[in-house]
Short mmCIF file of N, CA and C in Angstrom, two decimals:
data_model
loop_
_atom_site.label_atom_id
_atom_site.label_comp_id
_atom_site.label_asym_id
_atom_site.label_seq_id
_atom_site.Cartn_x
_atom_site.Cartn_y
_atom_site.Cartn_z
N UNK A 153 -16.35 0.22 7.61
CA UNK A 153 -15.54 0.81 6.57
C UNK A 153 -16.19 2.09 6.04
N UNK A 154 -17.39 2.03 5.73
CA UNK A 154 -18.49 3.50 5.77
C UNK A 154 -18.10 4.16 6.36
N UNK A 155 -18.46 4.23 7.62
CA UNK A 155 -17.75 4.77 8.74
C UNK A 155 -16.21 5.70 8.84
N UNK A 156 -15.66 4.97 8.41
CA UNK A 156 -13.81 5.13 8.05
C UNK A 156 -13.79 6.02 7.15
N UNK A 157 -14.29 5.83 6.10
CA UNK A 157 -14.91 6.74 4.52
C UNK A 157 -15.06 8.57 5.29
N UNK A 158 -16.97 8.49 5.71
CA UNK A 158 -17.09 9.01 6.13
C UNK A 158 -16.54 10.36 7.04
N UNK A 159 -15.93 9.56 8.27
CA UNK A 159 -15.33 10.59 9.01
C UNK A 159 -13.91 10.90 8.77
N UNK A 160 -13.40 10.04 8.11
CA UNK A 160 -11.68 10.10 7.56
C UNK A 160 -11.04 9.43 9.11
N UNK A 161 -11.60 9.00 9.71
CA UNK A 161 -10.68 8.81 11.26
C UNK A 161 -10.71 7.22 10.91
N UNK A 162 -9.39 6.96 10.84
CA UNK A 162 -9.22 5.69 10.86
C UNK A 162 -8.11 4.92 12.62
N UNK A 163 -9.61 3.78 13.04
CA UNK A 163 -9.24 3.45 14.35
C UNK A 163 -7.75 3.22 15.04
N UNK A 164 -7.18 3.42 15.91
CA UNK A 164 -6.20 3.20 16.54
C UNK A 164 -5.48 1.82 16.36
N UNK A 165 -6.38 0.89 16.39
CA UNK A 165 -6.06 -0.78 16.40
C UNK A 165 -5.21 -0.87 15.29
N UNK A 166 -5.50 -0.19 14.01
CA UNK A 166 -5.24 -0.72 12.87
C UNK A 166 -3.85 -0.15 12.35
N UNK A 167 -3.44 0.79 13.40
CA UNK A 167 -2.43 1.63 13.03
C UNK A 167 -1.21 0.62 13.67
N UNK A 168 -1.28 -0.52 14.83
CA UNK A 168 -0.85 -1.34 15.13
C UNK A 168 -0.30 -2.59 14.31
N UNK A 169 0.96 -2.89 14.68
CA UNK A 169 1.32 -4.10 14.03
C UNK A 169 2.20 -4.59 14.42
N UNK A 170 3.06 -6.02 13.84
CA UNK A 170 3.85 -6.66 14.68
C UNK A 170 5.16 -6.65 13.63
N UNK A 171 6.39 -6.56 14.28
CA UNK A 171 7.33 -6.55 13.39
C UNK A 171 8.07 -7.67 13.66
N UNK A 172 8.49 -8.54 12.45
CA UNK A 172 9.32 -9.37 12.68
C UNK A 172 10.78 -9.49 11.66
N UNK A 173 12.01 -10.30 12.30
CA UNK A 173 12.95 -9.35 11.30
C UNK A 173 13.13 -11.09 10.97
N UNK A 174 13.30 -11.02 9.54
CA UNK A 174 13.53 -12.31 8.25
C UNK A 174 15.59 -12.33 8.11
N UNK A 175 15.85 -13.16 8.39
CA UNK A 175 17.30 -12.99 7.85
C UNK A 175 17.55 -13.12 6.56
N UNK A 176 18.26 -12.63 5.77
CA UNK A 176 18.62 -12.08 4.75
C UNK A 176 19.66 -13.84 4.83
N UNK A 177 19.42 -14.33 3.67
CA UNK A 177 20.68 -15.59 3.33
C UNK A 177 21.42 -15.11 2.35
N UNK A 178 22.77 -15.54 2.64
CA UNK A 178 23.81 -15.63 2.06
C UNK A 178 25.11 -15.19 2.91
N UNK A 179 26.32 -14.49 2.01
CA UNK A 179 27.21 -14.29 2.72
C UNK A 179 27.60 -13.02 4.34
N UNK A 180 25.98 -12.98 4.57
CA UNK A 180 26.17 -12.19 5.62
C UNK A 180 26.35 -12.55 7.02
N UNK A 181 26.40 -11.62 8.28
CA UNK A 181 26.39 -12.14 9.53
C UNK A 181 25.53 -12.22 9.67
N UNK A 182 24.95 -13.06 10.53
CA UNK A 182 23.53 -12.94 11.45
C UNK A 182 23.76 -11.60 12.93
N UNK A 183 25.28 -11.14 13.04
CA UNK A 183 24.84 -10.40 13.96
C UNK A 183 25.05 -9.03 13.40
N UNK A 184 25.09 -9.12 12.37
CA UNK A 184 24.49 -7.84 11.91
C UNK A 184 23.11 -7.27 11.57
N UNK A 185 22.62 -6.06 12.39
CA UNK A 185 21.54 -5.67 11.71
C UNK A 185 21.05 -5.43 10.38
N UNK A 186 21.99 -5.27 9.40
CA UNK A 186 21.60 -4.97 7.87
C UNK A 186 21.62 -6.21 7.10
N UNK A 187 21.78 -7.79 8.23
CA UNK A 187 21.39 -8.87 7.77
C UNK A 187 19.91 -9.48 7.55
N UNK A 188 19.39 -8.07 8.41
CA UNK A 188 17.72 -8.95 8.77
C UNK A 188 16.53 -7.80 7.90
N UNK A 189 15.51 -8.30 7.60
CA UNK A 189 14.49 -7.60 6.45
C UNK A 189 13.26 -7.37 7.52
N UNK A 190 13.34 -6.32 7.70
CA UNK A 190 11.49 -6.19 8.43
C UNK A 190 10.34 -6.57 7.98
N UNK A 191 9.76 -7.51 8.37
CA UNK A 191 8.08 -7.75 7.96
C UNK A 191 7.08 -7.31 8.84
N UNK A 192 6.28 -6.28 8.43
CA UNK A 192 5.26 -5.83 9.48
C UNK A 192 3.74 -7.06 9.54
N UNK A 193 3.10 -7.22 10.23
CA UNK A 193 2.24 -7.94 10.43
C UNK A 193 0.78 -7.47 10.35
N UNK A 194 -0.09 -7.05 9.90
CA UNK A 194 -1.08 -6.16 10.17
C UNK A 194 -2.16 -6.68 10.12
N UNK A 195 -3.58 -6.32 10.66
CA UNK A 195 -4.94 -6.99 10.65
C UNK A 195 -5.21 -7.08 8.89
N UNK A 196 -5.86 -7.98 8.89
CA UNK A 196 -6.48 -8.02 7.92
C UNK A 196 -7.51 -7.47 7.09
N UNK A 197 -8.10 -6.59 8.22
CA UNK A 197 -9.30 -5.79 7.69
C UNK A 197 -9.00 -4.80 7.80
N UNK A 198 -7.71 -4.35 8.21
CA UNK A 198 -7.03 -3.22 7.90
C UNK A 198 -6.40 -3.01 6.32
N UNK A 199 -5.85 -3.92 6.17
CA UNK A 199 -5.36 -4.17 4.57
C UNK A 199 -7.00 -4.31 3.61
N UNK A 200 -7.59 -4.64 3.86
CA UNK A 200 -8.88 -4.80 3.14
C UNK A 200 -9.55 -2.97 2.97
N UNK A 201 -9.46 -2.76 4.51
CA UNK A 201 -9.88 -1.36 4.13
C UNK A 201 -9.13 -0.61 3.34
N UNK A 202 -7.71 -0.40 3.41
CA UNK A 202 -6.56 0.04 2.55
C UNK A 202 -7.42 -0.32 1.36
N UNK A 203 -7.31 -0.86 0.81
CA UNK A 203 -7.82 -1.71 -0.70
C UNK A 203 -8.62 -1.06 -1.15
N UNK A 204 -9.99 -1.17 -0.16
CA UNK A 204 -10.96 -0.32 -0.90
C UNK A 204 -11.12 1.43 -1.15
N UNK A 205 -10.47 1.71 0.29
CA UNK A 205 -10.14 2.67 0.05
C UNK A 205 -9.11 3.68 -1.41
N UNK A 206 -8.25 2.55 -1.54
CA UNK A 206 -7.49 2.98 -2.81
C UNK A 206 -8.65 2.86 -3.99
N UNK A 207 -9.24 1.84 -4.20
CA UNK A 207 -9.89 1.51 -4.86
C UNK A 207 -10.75 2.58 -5.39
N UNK A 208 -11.25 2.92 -4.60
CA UNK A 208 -12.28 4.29 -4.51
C UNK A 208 -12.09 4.93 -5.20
N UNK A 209 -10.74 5.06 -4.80
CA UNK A 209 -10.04 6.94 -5.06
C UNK A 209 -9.59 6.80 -6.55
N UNK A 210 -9.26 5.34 -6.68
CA UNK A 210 -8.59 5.63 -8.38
C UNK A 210 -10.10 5.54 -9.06
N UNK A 211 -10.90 4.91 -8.79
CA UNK A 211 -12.62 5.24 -9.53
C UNK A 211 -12.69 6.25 -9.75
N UNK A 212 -12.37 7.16 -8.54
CA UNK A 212 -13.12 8.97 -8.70
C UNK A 212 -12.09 9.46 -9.36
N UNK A 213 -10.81 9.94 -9.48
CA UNK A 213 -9.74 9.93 -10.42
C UNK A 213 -9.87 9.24 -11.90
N UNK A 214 -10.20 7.92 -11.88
CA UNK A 214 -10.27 8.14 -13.50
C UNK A 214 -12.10 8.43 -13.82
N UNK A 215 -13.01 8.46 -13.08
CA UNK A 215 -13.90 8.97 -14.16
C UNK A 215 -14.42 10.05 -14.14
N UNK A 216 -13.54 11.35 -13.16
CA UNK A 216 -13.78 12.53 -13.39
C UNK A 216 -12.38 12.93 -14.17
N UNK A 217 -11.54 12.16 -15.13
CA UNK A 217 -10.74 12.36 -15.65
C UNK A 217 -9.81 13.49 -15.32
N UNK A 218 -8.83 12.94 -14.49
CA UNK A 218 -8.23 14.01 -13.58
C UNK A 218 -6.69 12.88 -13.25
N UNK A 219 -6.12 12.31 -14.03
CA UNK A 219 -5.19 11.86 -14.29
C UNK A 219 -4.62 12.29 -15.59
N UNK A 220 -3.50 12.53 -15.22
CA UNK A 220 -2.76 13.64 -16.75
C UNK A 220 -2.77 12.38 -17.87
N UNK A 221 -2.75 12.85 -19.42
CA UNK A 221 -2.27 11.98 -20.07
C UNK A 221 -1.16 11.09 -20.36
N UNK A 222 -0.56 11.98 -19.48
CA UNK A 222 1.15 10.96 -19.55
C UNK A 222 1.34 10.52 -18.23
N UNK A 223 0.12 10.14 -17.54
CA UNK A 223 0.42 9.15 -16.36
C UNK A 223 -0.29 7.98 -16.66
N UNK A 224 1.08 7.07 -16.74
CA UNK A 224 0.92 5.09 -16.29
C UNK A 224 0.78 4.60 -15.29
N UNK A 225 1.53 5.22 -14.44
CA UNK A 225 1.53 4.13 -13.79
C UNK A 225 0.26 4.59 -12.16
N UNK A 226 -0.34 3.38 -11.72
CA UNK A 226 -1.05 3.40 -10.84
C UNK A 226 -2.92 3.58 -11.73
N UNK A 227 -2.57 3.17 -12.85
CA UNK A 227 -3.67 3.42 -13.63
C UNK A 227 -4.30 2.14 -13.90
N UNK A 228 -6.09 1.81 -14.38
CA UNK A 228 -6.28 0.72 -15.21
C UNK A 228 -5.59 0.10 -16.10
N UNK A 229 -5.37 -0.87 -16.66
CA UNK A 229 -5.22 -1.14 -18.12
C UNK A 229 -3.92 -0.05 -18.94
N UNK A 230 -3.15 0.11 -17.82
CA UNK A 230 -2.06 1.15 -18.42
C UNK A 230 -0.47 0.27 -17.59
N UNK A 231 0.72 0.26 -18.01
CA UNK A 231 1.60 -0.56 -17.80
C UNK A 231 2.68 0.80 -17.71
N UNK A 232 3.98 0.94 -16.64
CA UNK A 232 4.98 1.46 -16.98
C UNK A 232 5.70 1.51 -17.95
N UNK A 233 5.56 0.33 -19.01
CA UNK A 233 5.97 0.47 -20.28
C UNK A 233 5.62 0.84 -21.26
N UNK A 234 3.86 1.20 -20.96
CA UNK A 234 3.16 2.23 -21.78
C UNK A 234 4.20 3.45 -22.55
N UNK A 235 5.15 3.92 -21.94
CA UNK A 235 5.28 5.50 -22.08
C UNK A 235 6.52 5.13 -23.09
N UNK A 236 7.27 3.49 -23.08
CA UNK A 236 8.27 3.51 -23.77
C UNK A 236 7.71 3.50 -25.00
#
């Protein structure tokens, strides 16, 4: 994950995934396509790296204070309903 950080090149494998389509219940067809919901499948240490990676970035964002004052959302301890 250093590594990943580091060079910004994130591996081929992880860009991979499996799609599977969920049917949608109720009054629809099953042979319709806008009956079924895509679920992608992805490694796990791909989503982990995602994580930290976000993680990171909102650290360096809020403590070089570089998030406007009137942004909620995607923040610590701040709620979209903050602003109401």
């Amino acid at each position: 994950m250093n590594l990943i950080w580091e060079t910004g090149v994130f591996p081929r494998s992880f860009l991979n995934s499996i799609i599977i389509l969920i049917f949608n219940s109720g009054d629809r067809s099953p042979k319709e396509p806008q009956s079924y919901r895509p679920v992608a499948l992805t490694l796990c240490i791909c989503k982990l790296t995602e994580r930290l990676v976000i993680n990171l970035q909102i650290y360096i964002i809020e403590s070089n204070d570089m998030f406007q004052h009137v942004q909620f959302a995607y923040r610590i301890a701040c709620s979209t309903l903050d602003p109401l």
